[in-house]
C-alpha positions as protocol buffer text, in pm:
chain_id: "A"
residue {
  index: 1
  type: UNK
  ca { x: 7850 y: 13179 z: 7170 }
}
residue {
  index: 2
  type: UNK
  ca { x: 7569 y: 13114 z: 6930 }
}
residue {
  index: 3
  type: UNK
  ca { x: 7425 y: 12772 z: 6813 }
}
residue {
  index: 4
  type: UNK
  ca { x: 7348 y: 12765 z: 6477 }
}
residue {
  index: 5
  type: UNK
  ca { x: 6973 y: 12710 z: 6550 }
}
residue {
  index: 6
  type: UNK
  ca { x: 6946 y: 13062 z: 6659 }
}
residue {
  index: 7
  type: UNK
  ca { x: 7158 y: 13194 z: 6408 }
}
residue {
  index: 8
  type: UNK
  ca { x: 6890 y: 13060 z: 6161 }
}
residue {
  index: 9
  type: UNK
  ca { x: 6603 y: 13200 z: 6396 }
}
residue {
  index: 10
  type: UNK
  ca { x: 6763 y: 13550 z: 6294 }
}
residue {
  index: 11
  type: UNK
  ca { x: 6883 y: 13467 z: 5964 }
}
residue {
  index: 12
  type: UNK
  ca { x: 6496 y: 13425 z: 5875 }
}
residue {
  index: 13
  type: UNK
  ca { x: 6403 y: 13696 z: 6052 }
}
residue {
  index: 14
  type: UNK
  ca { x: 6642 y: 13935 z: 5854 }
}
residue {
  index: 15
  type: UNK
  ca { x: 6496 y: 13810 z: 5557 }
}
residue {
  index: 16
  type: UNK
  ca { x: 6160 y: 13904 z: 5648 }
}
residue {
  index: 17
  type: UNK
  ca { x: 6218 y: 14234 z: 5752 }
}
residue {
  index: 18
  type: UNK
  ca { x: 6588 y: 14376 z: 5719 }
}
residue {
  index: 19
  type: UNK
  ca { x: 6933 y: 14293 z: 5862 }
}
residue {
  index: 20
  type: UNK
  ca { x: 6888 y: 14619 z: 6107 }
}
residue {
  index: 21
  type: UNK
  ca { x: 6564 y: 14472 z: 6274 }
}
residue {
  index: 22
  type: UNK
  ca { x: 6697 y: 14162 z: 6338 }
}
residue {
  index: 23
  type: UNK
  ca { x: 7020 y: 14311 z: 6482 }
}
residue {
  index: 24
  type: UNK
  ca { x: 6755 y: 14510 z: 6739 }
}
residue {
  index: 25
  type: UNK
  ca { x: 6504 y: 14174 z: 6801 }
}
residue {
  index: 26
  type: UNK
  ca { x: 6780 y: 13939 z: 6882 }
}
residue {
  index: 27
  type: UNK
  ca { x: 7049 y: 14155 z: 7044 }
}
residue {
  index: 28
  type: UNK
  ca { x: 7301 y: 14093 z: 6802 }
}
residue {
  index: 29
  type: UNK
  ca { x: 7510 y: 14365 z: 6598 }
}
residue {
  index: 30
  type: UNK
  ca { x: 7434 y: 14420 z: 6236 }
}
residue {
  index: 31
  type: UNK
  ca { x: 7794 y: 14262 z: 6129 }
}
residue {
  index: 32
  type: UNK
  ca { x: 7715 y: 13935 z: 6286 }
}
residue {
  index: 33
  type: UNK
  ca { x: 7369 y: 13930 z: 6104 }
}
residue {
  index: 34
  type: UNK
  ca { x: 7567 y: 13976 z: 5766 }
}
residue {
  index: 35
  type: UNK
  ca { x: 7815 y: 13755 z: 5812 }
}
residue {
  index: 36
  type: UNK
  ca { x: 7533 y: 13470 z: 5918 }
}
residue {
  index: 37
  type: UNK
  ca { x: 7349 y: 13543 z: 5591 }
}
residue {
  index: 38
  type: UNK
  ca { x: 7665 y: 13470 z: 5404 }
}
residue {
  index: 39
  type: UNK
  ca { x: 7715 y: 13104 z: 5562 }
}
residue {
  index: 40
  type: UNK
  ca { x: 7345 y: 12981 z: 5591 }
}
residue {
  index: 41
  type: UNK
  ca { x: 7403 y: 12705 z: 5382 }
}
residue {
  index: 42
  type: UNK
  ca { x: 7719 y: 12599 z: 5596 }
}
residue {
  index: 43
  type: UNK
  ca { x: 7474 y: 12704 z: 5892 }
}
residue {
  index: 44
  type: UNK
  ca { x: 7210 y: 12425 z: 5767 }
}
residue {
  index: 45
  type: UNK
  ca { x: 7475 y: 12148 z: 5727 }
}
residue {
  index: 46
  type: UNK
  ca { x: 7600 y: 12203 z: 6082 }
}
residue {
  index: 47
  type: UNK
  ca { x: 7440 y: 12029 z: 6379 }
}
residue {
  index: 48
  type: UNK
  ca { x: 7166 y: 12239 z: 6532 }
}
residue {
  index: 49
  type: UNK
  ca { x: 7308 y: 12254 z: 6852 }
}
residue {
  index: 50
  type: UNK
  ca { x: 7679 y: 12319 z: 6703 }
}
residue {
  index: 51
  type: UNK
  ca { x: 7827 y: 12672 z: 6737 }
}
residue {
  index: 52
  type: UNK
  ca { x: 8129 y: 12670 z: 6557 }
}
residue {
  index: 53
  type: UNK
  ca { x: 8217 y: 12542 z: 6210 }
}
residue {
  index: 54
  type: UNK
  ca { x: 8496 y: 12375 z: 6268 }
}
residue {
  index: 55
  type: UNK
  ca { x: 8524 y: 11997 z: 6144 }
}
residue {
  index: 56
  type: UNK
  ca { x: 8844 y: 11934 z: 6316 }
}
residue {
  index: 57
  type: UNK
  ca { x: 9066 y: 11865 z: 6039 }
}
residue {
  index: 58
  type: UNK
  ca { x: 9455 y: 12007 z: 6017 }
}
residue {
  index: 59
  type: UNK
  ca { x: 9493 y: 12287 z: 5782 }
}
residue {
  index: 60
  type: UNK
  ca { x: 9870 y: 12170 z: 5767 }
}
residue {
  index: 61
  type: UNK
  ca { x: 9848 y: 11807 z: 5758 }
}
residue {
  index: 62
  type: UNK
  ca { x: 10219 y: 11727 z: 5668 }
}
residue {
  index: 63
  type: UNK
  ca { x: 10374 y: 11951 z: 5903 }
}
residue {
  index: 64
  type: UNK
  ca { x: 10151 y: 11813 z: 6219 }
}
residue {
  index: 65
  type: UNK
  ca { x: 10250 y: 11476 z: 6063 }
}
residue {
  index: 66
  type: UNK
  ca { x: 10614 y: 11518 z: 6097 }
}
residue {
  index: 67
  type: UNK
  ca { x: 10573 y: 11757 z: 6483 }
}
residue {
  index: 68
  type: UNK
  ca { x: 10370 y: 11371 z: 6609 }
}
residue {
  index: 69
  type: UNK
  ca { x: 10687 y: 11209 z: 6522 }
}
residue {
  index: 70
  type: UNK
  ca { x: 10893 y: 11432 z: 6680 }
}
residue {
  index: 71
  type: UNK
  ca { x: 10716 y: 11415 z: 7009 }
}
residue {
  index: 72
  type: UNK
  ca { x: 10721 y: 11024 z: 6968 }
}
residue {
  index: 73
  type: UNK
  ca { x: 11087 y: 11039 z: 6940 }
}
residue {
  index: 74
  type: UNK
  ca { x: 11154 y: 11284 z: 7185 }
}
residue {
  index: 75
  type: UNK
  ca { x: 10962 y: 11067 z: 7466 }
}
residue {
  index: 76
  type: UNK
  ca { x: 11106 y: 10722 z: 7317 }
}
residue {
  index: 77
  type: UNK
  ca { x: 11419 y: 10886 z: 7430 }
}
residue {
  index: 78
  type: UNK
  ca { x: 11295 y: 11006 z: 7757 }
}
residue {
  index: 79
  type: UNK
  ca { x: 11297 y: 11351 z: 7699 }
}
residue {
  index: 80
  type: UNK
  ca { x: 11010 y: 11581 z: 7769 }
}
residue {
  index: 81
  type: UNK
  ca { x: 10831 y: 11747 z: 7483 }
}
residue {
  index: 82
  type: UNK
  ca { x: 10676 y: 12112 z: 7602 }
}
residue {
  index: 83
  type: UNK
  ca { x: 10417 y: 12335 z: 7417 }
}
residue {
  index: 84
  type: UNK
  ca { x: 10739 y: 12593 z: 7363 }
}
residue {
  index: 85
  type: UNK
  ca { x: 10914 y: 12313 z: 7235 }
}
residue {
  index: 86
  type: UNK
  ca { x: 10655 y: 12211 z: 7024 }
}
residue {
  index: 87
  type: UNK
  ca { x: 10577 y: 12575 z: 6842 }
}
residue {
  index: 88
  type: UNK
  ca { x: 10918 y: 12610 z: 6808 }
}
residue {
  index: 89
  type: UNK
  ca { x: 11026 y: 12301 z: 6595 }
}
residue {
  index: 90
  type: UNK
  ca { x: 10712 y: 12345 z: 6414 }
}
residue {
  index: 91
  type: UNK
  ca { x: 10806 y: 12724 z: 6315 }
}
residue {
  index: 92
  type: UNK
  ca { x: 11121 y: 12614 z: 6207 }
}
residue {
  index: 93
  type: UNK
  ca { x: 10982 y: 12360 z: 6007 }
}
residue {
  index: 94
  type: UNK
  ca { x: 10780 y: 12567 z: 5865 }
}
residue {
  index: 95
  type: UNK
  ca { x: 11033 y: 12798 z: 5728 }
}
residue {
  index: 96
  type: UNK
  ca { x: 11219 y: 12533 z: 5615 }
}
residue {
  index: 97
  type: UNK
  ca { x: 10906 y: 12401 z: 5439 }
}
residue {
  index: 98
  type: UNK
  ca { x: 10695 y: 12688 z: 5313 }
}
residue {
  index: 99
  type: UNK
  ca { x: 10530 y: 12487 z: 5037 }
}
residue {
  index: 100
  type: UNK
  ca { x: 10375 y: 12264 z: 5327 }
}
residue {
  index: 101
  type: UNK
  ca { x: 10288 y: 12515 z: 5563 }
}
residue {
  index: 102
  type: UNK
  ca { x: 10178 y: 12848 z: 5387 }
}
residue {
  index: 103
  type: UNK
  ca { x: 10057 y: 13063 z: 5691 }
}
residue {
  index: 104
  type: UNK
  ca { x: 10155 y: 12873 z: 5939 }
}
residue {
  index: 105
  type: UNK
  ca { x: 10211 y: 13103 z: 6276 }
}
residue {
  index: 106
  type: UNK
  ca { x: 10238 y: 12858 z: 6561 }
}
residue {
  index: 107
  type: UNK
  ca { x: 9985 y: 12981 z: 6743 }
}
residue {
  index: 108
  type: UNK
  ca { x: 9908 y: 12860 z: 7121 }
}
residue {
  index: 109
  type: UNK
  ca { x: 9548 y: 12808 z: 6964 }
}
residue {
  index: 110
  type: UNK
  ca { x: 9714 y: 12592 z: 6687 }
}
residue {
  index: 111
  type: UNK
  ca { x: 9919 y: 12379 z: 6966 }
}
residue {
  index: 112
  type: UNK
  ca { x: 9643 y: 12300 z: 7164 }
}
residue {
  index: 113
  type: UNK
  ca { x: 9391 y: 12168 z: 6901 }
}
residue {
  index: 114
  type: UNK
  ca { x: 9696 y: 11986 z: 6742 }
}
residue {
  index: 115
  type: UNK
  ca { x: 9732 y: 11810 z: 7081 }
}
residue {
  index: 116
  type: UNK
  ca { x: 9386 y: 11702 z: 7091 }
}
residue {
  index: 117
  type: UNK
  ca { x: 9391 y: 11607 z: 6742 }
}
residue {
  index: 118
  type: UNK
  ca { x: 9655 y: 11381 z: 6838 }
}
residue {
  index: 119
  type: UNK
  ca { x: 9604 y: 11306 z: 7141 }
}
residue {
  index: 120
  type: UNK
  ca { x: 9891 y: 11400 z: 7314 }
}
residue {
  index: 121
  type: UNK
  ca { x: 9954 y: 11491 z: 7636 }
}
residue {
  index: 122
  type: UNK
  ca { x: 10232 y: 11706 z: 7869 }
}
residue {
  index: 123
  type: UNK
  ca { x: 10219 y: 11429 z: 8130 }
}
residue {
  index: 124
  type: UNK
  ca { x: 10450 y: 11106 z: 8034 }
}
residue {
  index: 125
  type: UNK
  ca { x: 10670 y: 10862 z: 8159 }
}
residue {
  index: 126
  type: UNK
  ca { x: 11012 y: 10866 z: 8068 }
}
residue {
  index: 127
  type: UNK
  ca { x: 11245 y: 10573 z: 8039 }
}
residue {
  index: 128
  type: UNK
  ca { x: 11521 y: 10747 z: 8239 }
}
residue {
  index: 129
  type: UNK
  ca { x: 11510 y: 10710 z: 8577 }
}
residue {
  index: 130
  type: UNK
  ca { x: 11785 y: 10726 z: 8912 }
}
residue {
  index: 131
  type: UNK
  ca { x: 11906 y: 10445 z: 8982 }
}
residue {
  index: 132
  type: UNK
  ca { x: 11978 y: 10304 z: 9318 }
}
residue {
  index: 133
  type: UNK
  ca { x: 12304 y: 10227 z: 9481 }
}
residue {
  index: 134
  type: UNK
  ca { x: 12441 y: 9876 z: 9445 }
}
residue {
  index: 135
  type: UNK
  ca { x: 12503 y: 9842 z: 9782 }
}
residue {
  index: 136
  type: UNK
  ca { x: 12179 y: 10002 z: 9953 }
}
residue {
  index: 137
  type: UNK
  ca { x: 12052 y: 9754 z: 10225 }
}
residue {
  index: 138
  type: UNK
  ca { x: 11689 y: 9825 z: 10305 }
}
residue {
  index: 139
  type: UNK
  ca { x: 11653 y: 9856 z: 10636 }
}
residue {
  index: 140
  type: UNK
  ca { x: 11262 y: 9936 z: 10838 }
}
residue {
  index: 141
  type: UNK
  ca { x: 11323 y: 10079 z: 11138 }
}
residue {
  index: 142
  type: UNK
  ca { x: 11047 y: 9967 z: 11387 }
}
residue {
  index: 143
  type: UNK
  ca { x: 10974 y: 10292 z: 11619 }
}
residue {
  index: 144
  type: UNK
  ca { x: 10821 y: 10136 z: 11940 }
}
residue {
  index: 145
  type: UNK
  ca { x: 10735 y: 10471 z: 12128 }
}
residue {
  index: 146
  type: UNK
  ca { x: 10613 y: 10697 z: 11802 }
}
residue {
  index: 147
  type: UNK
  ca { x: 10344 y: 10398 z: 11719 }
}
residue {
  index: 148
  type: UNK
  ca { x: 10227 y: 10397 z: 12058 }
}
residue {
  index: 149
  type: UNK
  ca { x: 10170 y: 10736 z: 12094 }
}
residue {
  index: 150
  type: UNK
  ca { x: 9972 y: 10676 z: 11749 }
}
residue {
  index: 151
  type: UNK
  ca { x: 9778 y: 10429 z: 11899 }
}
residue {
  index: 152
  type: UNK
  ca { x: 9668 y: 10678 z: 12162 }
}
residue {
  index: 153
  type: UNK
  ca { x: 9626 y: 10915 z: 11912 }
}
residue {
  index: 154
  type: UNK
  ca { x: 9386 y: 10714 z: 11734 }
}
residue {
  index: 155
  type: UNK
  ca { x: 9198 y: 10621 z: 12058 }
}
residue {
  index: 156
  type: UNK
  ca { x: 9121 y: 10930 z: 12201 }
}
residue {
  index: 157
  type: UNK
  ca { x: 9010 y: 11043 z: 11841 }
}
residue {
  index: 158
  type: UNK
  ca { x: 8758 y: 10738 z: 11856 }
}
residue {
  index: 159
  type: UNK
  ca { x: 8627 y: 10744 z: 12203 }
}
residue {
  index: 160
  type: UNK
  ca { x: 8781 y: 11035 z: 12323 }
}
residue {
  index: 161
  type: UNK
  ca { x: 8643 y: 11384 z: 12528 }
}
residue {
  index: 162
  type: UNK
  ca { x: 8685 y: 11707 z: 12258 }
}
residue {
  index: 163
  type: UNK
  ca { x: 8566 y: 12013 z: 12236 }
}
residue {
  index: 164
  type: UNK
  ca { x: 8479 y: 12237 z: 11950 }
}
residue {
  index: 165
  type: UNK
  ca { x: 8550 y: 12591 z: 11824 }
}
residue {
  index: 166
  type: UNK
  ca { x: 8228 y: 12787 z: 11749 }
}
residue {
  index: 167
  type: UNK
  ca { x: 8316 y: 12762 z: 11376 }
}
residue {
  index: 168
  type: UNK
  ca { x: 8291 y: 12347 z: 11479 }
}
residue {
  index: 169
  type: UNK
  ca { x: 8602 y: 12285 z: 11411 }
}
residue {
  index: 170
  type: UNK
  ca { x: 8758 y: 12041 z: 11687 }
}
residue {
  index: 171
  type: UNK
  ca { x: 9000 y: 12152 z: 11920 }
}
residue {
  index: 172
  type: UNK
  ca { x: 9360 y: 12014 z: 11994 }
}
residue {
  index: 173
  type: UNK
  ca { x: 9424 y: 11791 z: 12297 }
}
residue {
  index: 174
  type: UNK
  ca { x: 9480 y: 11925 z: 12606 }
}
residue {
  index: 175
  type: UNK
  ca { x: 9860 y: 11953 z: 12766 }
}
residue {
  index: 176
  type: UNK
  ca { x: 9733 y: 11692 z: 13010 }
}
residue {
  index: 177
  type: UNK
  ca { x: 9596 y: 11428 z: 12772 }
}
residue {
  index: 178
  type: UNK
  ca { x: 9929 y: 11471 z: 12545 }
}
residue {
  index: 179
  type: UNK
  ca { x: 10157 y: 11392 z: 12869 }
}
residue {
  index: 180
  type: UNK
  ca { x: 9930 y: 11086 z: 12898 }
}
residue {
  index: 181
  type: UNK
  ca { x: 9974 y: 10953 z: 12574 }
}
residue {
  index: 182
  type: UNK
  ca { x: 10350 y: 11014 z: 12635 }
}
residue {
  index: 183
  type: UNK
  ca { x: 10338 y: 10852 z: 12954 }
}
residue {
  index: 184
  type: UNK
  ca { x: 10114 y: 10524 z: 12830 }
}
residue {
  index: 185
  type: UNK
  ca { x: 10331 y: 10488 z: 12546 }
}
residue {
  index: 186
  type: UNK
  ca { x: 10720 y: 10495 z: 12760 }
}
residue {
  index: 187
  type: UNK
  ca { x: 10534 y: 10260 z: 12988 }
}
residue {
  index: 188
  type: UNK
  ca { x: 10445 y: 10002 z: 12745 }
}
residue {
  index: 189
  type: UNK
  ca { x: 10844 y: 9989 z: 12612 }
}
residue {
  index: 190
  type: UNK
  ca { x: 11035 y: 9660 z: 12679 }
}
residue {
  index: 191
  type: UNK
  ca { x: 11272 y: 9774 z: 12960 }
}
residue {
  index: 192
  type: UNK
  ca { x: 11514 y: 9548 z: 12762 }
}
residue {
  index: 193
  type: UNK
  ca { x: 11447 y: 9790 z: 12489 }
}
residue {
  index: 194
  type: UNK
  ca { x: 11547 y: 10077 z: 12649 }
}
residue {
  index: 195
  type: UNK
  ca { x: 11870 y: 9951 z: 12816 }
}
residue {
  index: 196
  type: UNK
  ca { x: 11976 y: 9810 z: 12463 }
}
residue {
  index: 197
  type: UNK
  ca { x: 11908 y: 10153 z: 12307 }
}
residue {
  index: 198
  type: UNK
  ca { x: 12133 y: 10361 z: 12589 }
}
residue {
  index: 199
  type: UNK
  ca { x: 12428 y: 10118 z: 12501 }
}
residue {
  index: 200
  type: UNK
  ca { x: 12345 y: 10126 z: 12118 }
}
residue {
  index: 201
  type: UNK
  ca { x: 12413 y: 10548 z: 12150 }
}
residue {
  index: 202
  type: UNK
  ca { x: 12712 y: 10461 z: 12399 }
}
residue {
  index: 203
  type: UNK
  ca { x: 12535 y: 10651 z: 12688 }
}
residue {
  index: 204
  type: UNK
  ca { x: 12558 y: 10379 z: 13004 }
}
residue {
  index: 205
  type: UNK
  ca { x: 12777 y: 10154 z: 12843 }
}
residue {
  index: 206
  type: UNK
  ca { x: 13063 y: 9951 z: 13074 }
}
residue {
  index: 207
  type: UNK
  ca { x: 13348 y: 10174 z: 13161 }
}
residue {
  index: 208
  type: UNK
  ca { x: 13627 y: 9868 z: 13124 }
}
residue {
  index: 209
  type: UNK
  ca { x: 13526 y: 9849 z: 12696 }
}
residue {
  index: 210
  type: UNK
  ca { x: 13376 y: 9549 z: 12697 }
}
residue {
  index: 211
  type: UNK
  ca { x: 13034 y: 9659 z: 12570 }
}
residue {
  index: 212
  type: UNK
  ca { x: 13207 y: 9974 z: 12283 }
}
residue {
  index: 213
  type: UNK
  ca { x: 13138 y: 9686 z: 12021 }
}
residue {
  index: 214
  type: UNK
  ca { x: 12754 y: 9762 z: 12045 }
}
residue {
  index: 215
  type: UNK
  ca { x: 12842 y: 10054 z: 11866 }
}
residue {
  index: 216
  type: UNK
  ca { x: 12858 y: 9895 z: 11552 }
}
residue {
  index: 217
  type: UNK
  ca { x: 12710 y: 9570 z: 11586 }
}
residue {
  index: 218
  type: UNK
  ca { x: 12413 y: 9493 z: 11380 }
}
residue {
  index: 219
  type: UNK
  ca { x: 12166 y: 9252 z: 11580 }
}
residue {
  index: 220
  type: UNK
  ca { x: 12059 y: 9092 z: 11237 }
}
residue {
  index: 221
  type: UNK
  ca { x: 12414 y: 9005 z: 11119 }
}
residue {
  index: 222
  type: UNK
  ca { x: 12509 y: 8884 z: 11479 }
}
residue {
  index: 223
  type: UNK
  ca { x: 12167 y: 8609 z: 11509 }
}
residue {
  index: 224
  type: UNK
  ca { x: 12206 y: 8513 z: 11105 }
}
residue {
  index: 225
  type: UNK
  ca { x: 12598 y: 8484 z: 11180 }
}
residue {
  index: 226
  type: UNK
  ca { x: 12503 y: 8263 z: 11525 }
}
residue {
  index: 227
  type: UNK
  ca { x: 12230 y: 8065 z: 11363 }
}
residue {
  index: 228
  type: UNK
  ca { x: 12491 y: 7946 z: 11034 }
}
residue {
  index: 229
  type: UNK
  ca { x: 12774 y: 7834 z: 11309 }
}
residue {
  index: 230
  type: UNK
  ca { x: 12475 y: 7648 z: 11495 }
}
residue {
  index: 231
  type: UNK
  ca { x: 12381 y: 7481 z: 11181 }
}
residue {
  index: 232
  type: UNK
  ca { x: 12745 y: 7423 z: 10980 }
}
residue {
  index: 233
  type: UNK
  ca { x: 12842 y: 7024 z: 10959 }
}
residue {
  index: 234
  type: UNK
  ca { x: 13152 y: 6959 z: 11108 }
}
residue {
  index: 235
  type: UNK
  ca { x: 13307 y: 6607 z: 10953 }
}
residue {
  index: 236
  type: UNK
  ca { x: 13522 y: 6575 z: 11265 }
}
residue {
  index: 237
  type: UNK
  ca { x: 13221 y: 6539 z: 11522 }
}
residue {
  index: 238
  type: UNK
  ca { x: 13041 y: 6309 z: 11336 }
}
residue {
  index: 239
  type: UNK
  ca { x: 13332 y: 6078 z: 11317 }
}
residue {
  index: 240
  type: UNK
  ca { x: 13446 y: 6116 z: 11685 }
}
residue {
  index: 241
  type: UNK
  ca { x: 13074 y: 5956 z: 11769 }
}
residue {
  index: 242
  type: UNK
  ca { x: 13177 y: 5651 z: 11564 }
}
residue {
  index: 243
  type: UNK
  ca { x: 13527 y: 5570 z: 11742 }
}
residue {
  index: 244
  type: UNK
  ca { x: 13559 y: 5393 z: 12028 }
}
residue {
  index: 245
  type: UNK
  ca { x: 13703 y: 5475 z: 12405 }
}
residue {
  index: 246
  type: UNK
  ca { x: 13985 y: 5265 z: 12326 }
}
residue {
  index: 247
  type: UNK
  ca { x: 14113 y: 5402 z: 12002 }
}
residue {
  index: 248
  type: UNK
  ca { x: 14054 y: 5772 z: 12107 }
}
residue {
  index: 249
  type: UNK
  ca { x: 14269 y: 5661 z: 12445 }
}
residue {
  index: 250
  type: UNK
  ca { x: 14570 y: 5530 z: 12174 }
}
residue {
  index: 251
  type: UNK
  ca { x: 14495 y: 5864 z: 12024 }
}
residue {
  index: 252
  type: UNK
  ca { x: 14533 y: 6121 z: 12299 }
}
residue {
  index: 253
  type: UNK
  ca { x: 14820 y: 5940 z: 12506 }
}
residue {
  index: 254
  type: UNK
  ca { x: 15179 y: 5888 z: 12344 }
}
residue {
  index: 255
  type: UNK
  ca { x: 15411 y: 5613 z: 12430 }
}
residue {
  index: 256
  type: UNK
  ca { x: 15691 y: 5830 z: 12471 }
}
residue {
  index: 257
  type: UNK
  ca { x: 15635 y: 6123 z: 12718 }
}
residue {
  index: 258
  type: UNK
  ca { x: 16011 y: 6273 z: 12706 }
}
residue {
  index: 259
  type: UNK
  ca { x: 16061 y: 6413 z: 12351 }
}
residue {
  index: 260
  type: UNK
  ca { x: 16182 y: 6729 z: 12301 }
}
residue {
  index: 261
  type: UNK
  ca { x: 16036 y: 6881 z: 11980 }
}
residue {
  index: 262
  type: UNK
  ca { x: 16330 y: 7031 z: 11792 }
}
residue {
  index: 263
  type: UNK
  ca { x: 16152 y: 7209 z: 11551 }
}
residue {
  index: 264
  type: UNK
  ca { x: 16051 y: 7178 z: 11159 }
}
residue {
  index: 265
  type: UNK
  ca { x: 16283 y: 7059 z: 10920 }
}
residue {
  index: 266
  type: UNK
  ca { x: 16354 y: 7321 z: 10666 }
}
């Protein structure tokens, strides 16, 4: 790649002495020299530090119009618009539309600078996405022993006795120093914890059935579904505070204590 400064270095120089001297003083073939002669005046427009002549405008204007709608559309309806795709609805065009695109190859050189002339990109986000269940219930399961044995983890990483590879690359705990994270972390469990979790797998659960409910009991449902009976009004209890002893006595205790009940009438 040439800038056009130098091209007019040799340029000059070929028209001082002769196309095949400059070809030998600059290290460029003969063809090149030619062909730099023929566009000095484009050469002299061009930014000095330019090397190609391109200005960046579409040799098929109309056709590149029609291919940014089509991506547009494509991604307004969540589809993905490839290169492939690209070159081959603008071929098609194309040959539908010769009088707008005379020449027109779809290139991979073409698709790319049409891209960055209109600045589009392969990476988008779509509008379709999956959709989640209706009746997911997210649920975080606290791990008691795994972020304890993190904790350790992170300890010994911080203040910690390692030991390095000749490369310096640190070695892996020892067997001993992983049983004592192990160890650390089981000891700091809730023994509550662990007796809960034997009977929540069914391991040393009752052998007369009473505890087989833990099965499927969910400790959230049964404390929300204790704390709403705890909390519900109850009309009846209320009242009962406002009668007396006497009128709760008249209540309770019947005048007549022998009478059969024969039943509803029906």
């Amino acid at each position: 790649r040439y800038e056009a400064c130098f091209k007019l270095k040799v340029i000059a120089y070929a028209q001082s002495h002769n196309n095949c001297a400059a070809s030998r003083e600059y290290g460029v073939t003969e063809k090149m020299v030619r062909d730099w002669r023929s566009k000095e005046h484009l050469l002299r427009s061009m930014p000095r530090n330019k090397c190609a002549m391109r200005r960046g405008t579409a040799h098929w204007p109309i056709l590149e119009k029609h291919a940014v709608d089509m991506v547009h559309e494509q991604r307004q309806n969540g589809y993905i618009a490839s290169r492939n795709m690209i070159r081959m609805w603008a071929l098609k065009w194309a040959k539908q539309n010769q009088e707008h695109s005379k020449d027109f190859k779809a290139t991979a050189s073409w698709c790319s600078r049409f891209m960055e002339r209109s600045n589009l990109v392969l990476r988008q986000k779509t509008k379709i996405a999956q959709k989640l269940p209706a009746d997911l219930n997210c649920k975080i399961l606290y791990n008691h022993f795994k972020d304890r044995v993190r904790e350790q983890w992170n300890k010994w990483m911080i203040s910690g006795k390692k030991s390095y590879t000749k490369g310096g690359n640190m070695r892996a705990p020892e067997l001993d120093v992983l049983c004592d994270f192990v160890i650390k972390a089981w000891n700091d469990i809730n023994v509550e914890t662990v007796i809960k979790s034997f009977k929540k797998c069914g391991i040393s659960n009752s052998m007369d059935g009473m505890e087989d409910d833990m099965l499927w009991e969910d400790e959230d449902e049964t404390e929300a579904e204790a704390t709403s009976s705890d909390l519900e009004f109850d009309p009846y209890d209320e009242a009962a505070i406002n009668v007396s002893q006497d009128v709760l006595e008249e209540l309770m205790i019947s005048d007549v204590d022998d009478v059969d009940f024969e039943g509803f009438n029906t």
